[in-house]
XYZ file of C-alpha atoms in Angstrom:
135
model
C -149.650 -64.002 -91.992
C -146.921 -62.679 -93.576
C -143.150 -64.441 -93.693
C -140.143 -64.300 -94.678
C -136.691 -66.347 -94.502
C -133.490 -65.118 -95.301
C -130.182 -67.146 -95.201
C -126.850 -65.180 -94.274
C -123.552 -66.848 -95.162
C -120.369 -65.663 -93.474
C -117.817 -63.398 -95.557
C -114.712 -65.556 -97.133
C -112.077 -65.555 -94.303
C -114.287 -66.016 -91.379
C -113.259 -69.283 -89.573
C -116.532 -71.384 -90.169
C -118.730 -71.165 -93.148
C -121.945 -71.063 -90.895
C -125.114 -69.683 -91.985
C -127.509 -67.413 -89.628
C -130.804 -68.173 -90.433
C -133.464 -65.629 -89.847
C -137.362 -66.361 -90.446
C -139.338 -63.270 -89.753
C -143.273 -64.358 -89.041
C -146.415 -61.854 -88.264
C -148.753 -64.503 -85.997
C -151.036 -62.060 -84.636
C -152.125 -58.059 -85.849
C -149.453 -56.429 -84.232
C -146.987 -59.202 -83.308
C -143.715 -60.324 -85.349
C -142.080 -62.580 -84.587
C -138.160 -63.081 -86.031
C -136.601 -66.158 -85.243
C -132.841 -66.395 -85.672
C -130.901 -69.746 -85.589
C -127.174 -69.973 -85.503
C -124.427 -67.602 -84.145
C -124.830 -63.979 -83.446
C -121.192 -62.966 -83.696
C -119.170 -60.491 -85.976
C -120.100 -61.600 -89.150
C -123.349 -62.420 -88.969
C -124.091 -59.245 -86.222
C -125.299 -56.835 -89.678
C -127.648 -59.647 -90.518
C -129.213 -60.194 -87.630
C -129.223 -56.241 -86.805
C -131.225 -55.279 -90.978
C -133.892 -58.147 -89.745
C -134.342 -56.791 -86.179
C -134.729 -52.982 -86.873
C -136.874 -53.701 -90.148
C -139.404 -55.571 -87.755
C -139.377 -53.151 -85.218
C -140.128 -50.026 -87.293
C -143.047 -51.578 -89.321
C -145.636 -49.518 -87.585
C -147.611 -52.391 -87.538
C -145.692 -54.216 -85.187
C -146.599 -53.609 -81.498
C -145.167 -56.509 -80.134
C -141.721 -57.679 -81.431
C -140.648 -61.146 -79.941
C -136.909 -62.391 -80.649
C -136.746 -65.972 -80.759
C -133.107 -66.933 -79.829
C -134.065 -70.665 -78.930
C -131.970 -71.967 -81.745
C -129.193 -69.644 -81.408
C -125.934 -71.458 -80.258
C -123.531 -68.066 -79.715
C -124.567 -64.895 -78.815
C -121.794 -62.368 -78.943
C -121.675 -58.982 -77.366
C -122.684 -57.238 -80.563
C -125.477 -59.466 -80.992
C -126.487 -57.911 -77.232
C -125.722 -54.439 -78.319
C -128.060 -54.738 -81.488
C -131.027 -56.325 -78.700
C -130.533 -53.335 -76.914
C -130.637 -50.803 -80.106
C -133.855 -52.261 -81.289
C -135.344 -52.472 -77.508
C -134.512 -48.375 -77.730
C -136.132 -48.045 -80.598
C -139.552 -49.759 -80.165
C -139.501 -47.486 -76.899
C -139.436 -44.275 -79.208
C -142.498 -46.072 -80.594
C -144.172 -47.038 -77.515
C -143.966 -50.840 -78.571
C -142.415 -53.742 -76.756
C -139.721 -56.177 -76.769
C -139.630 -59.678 -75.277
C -136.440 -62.251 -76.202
C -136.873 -66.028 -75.715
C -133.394 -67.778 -75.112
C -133.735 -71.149 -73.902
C -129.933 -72.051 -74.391
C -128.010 -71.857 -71.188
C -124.657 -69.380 -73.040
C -127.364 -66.789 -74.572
C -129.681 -66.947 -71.283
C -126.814 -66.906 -69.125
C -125.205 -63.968 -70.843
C -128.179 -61.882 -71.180
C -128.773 -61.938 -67.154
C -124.745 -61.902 -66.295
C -124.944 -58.656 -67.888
C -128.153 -57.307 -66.557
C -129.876 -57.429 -69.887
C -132.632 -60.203 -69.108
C -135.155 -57.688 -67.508
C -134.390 -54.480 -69.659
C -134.815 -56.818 -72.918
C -137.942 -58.238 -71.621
C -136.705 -62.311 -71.340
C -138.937 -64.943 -71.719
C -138.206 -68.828 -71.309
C -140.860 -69.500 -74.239
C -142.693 -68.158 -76.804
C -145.958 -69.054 -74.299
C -144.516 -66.327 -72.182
C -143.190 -63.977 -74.652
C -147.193 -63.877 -76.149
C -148.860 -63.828 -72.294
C -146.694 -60.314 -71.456
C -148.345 -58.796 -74.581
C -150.806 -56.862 -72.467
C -147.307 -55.220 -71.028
C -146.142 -52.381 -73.441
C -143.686 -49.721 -72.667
């Protein structure tokens, strides 16, 4: 099992001095899993958008899952990076499932019609059952 755990700090100037957190696991051949913790907003978006796309094209990975359980603020660019990724695992004929548990990045994903093109799970249980599913 491979892992890894990066820490992003904001730039100087942004109006919190949050950190993203991303931890990027392999559980399974074929499955990563990156788990993100924090807020997905402007200055973090780059972050969260090198670990994403560096997950999804390892050829290895058949199954990426996108663990947003512990992510308190999902901004629209944080949506437009799910949906980059999502189109490029389909190039590769691999799959995408998101777990959001919190009610702003659940709530936002199916306001916008996202949920079912992003593949969104209520658990990791879920996200690992609809491996059988690929593009």
């Amino acid at each position: 099992m491979t892992e890894h755990t990066p820490t992003y700090p904001r730039p100087r100037g942004s109006p919190e001095r949050a950190e993203l957190a991303i931890h990027r696991r392999e559980p399974a051949a074929g499955v990563s899993v990156v788990s993100v913790a924090g807020e997905v907003d402007l200055a973090t978006e780059d972050a969260f958008r090198q670990a994403l796309v560096a997950a999804a094209a390892d050829p290895g990975t058949a199954l990426l899952v996108c663990d947003l359980t512990k992510v308190t603020y999902l901004a629209c660019g944080g949506m437009s990076v799910l949906v980059e990724v999502r189109n490029l695992l389909d190039r590769r004929r691999a799959a995408l499932r998101v777990v959001a548990t919190r009610s702003l990045p659940r709530r936002l994903l199916t306001v916008t019609g996202l949920a079912e093109h992003l593949g969104l799970c209520a658990d990791l249980t879920e996200a690992f059952s609809a491996r059988d599913t690929y593009p």
